[in-house]
Coordinates of C-alpha atoms in Angstrom, one line a residue:
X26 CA -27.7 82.2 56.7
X27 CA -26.0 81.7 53.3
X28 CA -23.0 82.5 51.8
X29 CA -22.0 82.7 48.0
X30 CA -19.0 82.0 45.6
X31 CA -17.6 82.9 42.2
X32 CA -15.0 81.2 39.9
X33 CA -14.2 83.3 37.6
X34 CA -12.6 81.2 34.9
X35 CA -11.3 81.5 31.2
X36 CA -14.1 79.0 29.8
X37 CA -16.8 80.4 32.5
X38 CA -17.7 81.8 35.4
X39 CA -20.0 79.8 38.0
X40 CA -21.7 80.9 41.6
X41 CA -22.3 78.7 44.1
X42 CA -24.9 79.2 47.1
X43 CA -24.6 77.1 50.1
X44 CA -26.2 77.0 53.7
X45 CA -24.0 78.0 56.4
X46 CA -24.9 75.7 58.8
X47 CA -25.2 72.8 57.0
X48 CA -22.7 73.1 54.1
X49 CA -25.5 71.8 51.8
X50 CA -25.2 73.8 48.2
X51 CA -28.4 75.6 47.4
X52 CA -28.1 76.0 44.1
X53 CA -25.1 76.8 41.4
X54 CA -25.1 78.5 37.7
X55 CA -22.5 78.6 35.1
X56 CA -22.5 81.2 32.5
X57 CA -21.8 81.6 29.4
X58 CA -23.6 78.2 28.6
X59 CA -21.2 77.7 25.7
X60 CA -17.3 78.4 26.2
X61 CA -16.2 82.1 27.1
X62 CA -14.4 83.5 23.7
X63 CA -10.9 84.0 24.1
X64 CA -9.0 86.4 21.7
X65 CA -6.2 84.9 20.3
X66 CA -4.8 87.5 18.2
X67 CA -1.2 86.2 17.5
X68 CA 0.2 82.5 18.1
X69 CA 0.7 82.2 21.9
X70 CA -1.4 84.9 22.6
X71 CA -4.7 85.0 25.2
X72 CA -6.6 87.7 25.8
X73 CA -10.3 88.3 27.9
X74 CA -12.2 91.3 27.9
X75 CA -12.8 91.9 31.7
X76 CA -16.4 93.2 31.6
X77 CA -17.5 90.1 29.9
X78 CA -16.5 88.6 33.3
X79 CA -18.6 90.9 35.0
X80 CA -21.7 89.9 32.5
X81 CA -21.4 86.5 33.2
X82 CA -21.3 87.2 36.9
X83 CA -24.3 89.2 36.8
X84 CA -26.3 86.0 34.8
X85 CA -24.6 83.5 37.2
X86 CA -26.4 85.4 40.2
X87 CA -30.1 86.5 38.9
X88 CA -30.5 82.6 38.2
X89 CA -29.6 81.2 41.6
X90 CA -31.2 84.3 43.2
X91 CA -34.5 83.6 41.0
X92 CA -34.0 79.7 41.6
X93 CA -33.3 80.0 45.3
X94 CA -36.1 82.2 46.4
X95 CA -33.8 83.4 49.1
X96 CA -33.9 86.8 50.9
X97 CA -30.6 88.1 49.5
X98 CA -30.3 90.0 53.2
X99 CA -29.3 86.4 54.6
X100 CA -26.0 86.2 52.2
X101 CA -23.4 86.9 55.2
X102 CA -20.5 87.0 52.7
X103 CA -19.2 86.3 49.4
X104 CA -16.1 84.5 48.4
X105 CA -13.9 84.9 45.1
X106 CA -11.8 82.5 43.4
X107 CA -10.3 83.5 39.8
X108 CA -7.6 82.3 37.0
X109 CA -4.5 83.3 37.9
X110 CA -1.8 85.2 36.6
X111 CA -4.2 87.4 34.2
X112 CA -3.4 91.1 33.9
X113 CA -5.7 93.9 34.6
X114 CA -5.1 97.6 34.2
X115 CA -6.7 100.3 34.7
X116 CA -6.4 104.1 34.5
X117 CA -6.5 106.9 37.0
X118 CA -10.1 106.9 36.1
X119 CA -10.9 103.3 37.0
X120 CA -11.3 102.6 33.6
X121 CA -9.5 99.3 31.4
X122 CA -7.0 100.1 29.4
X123 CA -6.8 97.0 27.3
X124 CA -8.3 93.6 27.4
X125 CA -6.9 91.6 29.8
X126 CA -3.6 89.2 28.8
X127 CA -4.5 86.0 30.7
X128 CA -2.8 82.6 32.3
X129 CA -2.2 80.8 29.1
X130 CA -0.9 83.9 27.2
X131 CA 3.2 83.1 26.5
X132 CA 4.5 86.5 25.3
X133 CA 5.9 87.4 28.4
X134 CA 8.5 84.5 28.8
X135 CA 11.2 86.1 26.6
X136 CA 11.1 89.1 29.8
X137 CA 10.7 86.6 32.3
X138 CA 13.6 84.6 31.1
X139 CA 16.0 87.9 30.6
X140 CA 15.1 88.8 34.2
X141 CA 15.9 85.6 35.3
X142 CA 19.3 85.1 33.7
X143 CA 20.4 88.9 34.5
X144 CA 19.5 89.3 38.3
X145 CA 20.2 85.7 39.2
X146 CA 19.0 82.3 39.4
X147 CA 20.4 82.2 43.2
X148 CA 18.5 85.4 44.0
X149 CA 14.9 84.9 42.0
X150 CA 15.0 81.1 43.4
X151 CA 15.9 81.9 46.8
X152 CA 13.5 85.0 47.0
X153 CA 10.8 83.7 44.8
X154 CA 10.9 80.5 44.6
X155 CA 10.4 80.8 40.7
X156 CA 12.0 82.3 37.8
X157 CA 10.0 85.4 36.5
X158 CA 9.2 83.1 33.6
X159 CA 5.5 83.7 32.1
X160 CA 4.2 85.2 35.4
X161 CA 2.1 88.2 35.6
X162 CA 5.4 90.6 36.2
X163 CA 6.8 89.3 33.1
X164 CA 3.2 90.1 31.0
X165 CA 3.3 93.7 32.3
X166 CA 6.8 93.8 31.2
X167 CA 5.8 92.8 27.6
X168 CA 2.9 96.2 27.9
X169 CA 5.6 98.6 29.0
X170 CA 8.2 97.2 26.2
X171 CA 5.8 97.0 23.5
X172 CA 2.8 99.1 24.3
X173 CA 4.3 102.5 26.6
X174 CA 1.2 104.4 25.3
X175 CA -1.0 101.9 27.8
X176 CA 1.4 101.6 30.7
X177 CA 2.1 105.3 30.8
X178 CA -1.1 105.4 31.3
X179 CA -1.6 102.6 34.2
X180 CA -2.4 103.5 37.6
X181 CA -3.0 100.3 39.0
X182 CA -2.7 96.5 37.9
X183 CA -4.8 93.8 38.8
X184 CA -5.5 90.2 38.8
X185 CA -8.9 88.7 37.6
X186 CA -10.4 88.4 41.0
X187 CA -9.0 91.4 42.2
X188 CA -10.5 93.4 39.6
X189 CA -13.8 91.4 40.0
X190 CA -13.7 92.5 43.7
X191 CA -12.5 96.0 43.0
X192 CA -16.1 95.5 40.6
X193 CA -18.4 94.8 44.1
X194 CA -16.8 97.3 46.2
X195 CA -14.9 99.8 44.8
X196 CA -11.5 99.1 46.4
X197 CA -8.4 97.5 44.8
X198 CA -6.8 95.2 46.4
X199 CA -5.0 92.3 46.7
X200 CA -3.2 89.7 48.9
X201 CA 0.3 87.8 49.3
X202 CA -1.2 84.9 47.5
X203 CA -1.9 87.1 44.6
X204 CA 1.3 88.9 44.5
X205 CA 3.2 85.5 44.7
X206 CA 1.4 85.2 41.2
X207 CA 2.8 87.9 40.1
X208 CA 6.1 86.2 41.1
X209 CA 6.6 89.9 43.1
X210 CA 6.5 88.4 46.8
X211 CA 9.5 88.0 48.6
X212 CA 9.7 85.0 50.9
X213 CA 12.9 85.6 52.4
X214 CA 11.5 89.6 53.7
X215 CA 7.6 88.5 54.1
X216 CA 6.8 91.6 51.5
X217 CA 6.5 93.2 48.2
X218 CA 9.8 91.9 45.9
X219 CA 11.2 95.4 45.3
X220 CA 13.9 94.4 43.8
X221 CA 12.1 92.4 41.0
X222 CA 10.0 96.0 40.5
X223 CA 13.1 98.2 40.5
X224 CA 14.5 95.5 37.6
X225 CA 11.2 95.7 35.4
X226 CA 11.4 99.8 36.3
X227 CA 7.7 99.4 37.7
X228 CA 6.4 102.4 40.4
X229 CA 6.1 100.2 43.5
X230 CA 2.5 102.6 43.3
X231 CA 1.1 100.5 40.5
X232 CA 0.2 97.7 42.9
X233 CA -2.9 97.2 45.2
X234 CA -3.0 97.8 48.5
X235 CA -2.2 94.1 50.6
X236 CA -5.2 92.5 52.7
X237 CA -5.0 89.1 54.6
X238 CA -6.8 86.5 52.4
X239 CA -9.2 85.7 55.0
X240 CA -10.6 89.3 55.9
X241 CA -13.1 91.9 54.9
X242 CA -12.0 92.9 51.3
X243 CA -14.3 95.7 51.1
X244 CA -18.5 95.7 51.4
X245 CA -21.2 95.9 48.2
X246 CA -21.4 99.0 46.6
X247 CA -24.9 100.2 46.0
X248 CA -24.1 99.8 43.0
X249 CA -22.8 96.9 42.4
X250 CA -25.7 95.4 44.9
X251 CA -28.0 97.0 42.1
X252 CA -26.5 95.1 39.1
X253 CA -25.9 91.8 41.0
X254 CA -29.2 92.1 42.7
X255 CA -27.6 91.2 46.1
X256 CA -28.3 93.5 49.6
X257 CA -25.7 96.8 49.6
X258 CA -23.1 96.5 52.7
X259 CA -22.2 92.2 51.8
X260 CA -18.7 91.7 52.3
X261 CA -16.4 90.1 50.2
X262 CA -14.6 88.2 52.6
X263 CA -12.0 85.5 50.4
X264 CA -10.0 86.0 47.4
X265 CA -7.5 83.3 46.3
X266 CA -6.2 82.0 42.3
X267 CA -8.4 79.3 40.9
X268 CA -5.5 76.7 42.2
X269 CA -4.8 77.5 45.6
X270 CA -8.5 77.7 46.2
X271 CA -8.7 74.1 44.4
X272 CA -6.9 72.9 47.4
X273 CA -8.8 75.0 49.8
X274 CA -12.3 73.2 48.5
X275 CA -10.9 70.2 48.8
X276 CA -9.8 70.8 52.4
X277 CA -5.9 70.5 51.4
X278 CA -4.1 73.3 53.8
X279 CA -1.2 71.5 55.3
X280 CA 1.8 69.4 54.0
X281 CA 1.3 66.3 52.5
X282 CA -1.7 67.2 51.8
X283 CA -2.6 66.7 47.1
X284 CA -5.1 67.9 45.6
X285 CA -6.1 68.3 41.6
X286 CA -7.6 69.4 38.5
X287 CA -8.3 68.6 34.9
X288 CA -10.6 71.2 33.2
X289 CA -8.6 73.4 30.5
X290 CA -5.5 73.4 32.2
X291 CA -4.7 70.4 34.4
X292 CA -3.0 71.2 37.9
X293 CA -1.3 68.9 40.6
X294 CA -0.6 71.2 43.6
X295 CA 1.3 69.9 46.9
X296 CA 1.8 72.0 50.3
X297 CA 4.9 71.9 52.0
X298 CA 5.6 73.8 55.1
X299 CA 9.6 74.4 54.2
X300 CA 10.6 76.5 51.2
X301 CA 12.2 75.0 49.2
X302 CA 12.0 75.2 45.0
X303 CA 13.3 73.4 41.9
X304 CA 16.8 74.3 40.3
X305 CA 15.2 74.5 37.3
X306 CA 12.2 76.5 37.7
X307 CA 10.1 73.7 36.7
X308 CA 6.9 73.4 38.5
X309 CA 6.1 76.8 40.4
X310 CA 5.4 78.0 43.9
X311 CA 3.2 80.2 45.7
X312 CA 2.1 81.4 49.1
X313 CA -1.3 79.1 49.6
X314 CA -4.0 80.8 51.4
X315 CA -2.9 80.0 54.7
X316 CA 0.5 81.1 54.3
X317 CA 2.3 83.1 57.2
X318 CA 6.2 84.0 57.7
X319 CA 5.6 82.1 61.3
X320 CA 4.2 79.1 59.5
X321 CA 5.1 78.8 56.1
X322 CA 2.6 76.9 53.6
X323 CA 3.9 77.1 50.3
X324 CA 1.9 75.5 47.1
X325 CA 3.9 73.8 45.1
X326 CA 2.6 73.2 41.7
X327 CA 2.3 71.8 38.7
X328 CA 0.8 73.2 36.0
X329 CA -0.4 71.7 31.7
X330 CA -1.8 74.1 29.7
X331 CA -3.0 71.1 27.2
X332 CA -5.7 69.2 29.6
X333 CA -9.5 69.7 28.9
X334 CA -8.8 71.7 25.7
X335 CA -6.8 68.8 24.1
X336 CA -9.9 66.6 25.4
X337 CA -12.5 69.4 23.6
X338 CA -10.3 70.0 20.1
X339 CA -10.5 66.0 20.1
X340 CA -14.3 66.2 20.4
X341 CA -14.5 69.0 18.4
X342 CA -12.0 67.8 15.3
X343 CA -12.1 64.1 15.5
X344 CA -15.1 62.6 17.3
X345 CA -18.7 62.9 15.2
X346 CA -20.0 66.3 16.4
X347 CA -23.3 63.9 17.8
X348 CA -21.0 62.4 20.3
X349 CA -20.7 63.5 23.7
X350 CA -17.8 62.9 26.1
X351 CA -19.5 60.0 28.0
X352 CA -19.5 58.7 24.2
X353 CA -15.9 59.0 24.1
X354 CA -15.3 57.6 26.9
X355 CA -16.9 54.2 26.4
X356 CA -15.0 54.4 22.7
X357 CA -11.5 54.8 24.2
X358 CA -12.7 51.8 26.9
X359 CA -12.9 49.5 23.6
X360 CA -9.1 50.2 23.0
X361 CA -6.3 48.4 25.1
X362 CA -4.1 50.6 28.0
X363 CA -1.7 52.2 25.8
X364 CA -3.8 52.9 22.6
X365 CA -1.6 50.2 20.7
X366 CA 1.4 52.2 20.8
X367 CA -0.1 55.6 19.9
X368 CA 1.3 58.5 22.1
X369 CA -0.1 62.3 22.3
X370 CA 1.9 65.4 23.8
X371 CA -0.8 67.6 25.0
X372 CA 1.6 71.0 24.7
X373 CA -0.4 73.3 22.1
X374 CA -1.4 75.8 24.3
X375 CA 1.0 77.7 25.2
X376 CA 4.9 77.4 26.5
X377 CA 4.8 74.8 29.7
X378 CA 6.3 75.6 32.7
X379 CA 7.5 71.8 33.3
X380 CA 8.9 72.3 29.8
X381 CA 11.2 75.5 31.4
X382 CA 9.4 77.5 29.5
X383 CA 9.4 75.6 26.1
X384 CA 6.3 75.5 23.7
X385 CA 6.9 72.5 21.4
X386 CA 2.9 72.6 20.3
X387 CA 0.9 69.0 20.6
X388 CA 2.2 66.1 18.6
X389 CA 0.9 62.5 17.8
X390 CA 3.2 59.8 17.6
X391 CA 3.0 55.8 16.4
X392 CA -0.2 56.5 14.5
X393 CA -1.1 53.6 12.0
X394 CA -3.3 54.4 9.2
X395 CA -3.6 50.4 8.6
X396 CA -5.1 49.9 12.6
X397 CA -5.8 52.9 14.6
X398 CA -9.3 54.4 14.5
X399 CA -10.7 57.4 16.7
X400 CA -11.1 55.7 19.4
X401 CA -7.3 54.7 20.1
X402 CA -6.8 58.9 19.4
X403 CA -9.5 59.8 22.3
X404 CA -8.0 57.3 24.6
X405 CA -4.4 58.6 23.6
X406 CA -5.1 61.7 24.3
X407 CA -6.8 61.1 28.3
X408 CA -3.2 58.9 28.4
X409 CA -1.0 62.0 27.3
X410 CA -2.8 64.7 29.7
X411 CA -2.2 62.2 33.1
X412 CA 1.4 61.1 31.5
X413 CA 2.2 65.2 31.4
X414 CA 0.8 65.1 34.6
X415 CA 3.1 62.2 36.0
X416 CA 5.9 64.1 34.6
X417 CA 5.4 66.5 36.7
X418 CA 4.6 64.6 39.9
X419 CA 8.5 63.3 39.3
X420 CA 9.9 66.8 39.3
X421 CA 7.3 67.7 42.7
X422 CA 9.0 64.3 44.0
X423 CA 12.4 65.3 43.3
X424 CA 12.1 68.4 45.9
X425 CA 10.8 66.5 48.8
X426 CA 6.6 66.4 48.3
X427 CA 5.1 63.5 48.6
X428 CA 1.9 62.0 46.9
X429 CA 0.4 59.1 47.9
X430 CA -3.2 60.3 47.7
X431 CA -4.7 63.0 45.4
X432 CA -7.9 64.9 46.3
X433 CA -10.4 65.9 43.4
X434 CA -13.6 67.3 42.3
X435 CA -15.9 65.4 40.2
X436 CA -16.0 67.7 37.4
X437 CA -14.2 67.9 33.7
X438 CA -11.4 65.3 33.3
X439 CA -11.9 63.4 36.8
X440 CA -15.2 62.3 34.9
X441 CA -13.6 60.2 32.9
X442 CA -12.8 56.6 34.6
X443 CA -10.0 56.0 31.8
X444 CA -8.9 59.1 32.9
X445 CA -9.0 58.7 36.9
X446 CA -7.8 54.8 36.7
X447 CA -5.1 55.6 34.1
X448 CA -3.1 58.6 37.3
X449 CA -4.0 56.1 39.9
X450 CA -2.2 53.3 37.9
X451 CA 0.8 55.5 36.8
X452 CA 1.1 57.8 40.0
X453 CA 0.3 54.5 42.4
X454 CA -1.8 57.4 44.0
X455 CA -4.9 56.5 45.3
X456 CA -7.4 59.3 44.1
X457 CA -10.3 60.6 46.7
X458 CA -13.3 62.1 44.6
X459 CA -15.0 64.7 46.8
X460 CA -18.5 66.8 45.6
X461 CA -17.3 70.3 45.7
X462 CA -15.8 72.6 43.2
X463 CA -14.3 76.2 43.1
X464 CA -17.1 78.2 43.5
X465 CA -18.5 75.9 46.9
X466 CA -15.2 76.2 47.8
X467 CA -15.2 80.0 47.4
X468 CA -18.1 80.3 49.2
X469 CA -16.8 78.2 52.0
X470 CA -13.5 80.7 52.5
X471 CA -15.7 83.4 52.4
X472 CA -17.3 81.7 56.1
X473 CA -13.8 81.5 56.8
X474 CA -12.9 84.8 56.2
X475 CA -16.1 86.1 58.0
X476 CA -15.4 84.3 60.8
X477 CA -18.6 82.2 60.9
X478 CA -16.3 79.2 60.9
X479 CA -13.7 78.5 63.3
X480 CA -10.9 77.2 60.9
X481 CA -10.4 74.9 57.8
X482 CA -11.9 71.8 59.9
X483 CA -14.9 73.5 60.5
X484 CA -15.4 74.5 57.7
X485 CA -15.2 71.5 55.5
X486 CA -16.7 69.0 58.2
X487 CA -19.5 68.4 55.8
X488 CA -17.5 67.9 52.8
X489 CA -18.6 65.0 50.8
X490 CA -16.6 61.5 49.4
X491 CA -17.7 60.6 46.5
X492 CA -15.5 57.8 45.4
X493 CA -12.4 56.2 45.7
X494 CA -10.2 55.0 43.0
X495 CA -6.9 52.7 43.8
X496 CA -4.0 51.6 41.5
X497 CA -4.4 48.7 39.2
X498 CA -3.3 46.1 40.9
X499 CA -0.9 45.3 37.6
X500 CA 0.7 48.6 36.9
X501 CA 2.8 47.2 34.1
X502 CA 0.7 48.8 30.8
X503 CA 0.2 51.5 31.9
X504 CA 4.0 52.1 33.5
X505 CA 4.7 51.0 29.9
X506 CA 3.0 53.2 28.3
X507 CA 4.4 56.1 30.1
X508 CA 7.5 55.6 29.6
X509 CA 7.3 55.2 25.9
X510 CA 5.4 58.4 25.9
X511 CA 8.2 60.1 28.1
X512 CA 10.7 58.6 25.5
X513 CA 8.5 60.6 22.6
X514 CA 9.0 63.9 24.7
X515 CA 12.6 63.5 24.8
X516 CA 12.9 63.3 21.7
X517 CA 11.1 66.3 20.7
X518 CA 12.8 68.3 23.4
X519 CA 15.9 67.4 21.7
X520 CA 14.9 68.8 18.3
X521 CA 12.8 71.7 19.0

């Protein structure tokens, strides 16, 4: 008995087959081997066509099918996790209307903002728990302002994994989890946030129909069984944001409870069990997949659009094209904590949430032309992605979360020792590597959701520790080095 996973995201999508019984991962495939294009068509701008993600789907299953051996009839249910906040529409024909405007895309933060100031901060906060800011409400916003010949023409929206699962079984829907990306659920009622749709003049029709995220989503078309090459009648059984279902595969459901990621964006995210938000709108909030008016578990999180892809464009633009990121690493290790002074703000890919909404681009400060080399830019720029990230911790701190210990995969960023000893040092975290990823974890909820696990604990009782990695035991350089970096963003808050 098997069950399967997608993560669909914006560099790639990857499957993941695992065993049932014994949570052991059969095999896993990533495609497109290189990065997934992304169509940048104006500054600030992200766009993905849709069917590519269906392409890569399609590759990612023939080869652990074809690797596997397995009798696809013995796949008891599939699991989805996606990038969130992406925008799908289609017509009354089921057809895409445009390419989809994805996570990192910025051009709906001027309708976010307006939304925000004119109905309320009291009433968005206390209702939302965000502002509208850059959310997936705002981005349709920005198509009915500036493109009316498209949403005239919309009969319903949908996130990435909703459209993926709408793909497999013909049915669109979606869940609280994904309407709290929208920033369209209402804590305070437990439903849809009419008000926010009446304000953006949105038919309440345009959205999916609402499913619990553990629950039969619909079954395998013929064909989609066809084009996947799975058995018809397989139900799709989980569907949660890339994020949320971070901190599912890590086994982080209830408060206290950390977990992260580094791979193009970077992401702390916290569950707390009261609701509660930040006066400023600074680090978002959604319903995490076990969320329930009865017992609330809200994700709290933090969010960097400049992670991995300040780590690749460093690769790419300033490291020899022969070296590999193991090379880089071991040429940061030969520079001392702090990169001699040289500081990096990874913000160049987009406006930053912790940033309320401000895109002040990437900038490299205390660079001597006399003394630094390469190597004190690649370890500058590992220092700048965890000093964004301990600038966010502190706001996460400021409304009651604690973080003592962070849960991780062992993929992208938590590769990098500098990179994993540098947040345990700053945060005074101690970080838990575990071997899992989206996709296993997708494939886990998807058990869950079937009901061929009992709960969470069940589960993920053969989830594996990899590592563990504790503070230095002298914090001073790198508490040093932080705050000289924070210093640098100040100042460029204060003159962009």
């Amino acid at each position: 008995m098997y069950l399967l996973g997608y993560d669909i995201g914006s560099s790639s999508v990857k499957a993941a087959l695992i065993d049932a019984e014994t949570g052991k991962c059969i095999g896993t495939h990533f495609a497109p081997e290189s990065e997934a294009p992304i169509k940048a068509l104006q500054t600030g701008w992200a766009e993905q066509d849709p069917s590519c993600w269906w392409s890569y789907i399609k590759e990612s299953t023939a080869a652990i099918i074809a690797k596997s051996k397995i009798d696809t009839a013995d796949i008891k249910a599939i699991g989805i996790s996606y990038q969130m906040h992406g925008l799908v529409a289609v017509d009354h024909n089921l057809d895409l209307l445009r390419d989809a405007i994805i996570w990192c895309d910025s051009r709906g933060v001027p309708y976010g903002e307006k939304a925000f100031n004119e109905i309320g901060a009291e009433i968005c906060l206390s209702h939302l728990l965000n502002s509208p800011g850059n959310f997936t409400a705002a981005k349709l916003c920005w198509i009915k302002e500036n493109e009316p010949h498209i949403f005239d023409r919309i009969y319903k929206v949908m996130l990435p994994g909703d459209y993926i699962s709408f793909k497999m079984t013909g049915e669109i829907s979606t869940n609280n989890e994904g309407l709290s990306e929208y920033i369209l659920w209402d804590f305070s009622t437990n439903s849809v946030a009419g008000f926010l749709l009446d304000y953006f003049k949105f038919p309440h029709s345009i959205l999916p129909d609402i499913r619990p995220t553990f629950s039969t989503q619909g079954i395998l078309t013929s064909k989609a069984a066809a084009e996947l090459g799975l058995h018809k009648g397989t139900p799709i059984t989980y569907r949660a944001g890339d994020q949320p279902n971070n901190a599912l595969s890590l086994n982080v459901f209830n408060p206290g409870e950390i977990a992260s990621t580094a791979g193009t964006s970077g992401v702390v995210y916290g569950v707390n069990d009261i609701v509660a938000y930040d006066k400023q709108s600074r680090v978002n909030n959604f319903a995490h997949v076990n969320h329930s008016a009865s017992s609330p578990r809200i994700g709290v999180m933090t969010c960097i659009n400049g992670t991995g892809i300040l780590n690749s464009w460093i690769k790419r633009n300033i490291a020899d094209s022969s070296i590999t990121y193991d090379d880089m690493n071991i040429l940061a290790s030969k520079v001392p904590i702090g990169s001699s002074g040289i500081s990096i703000l990874p913000f160049g890919n987009g406006a930053e949430r912790i940033l309320c909404n401000r895109q002040i681009h990437s900038s490299f400060h205390g660079i001597s032309f006399n003394t630094n080399t390469r190597n004190h830019l690649i370890r500058a720029a590992q220092e700048g992605i965890v000093f964004s990230f301990m600038y966010g911790i502190e706001i996460m701190k400021e409304i009651g979360l604690n973080i003592n210990k962070i849960h991780a995969g062992n993929a992208n960023m938590f590769l990098s020792p500098i990179f994993r000893d540098t947040l345990a040092s700053v945060s005074g975290a101690t970080i838990e590597i575990f071997d899992t990823d989206g996709a296993i974890g997708a494939a886990r909820g998807a058990g869950i959701g079937a009901g061929i696990y009992r709960d969470n604990n069940d589960a993920f009782a053969t989830l594996r520790q990899i590592s563990t990695i504790v503070p230095a035991q002298d914090r001073t350089p790198y508490l040093e080095a932080y705050a000289l970096w924070k210093d640098r963003l100040v100042h460029e808050l204060s003159i962009s």
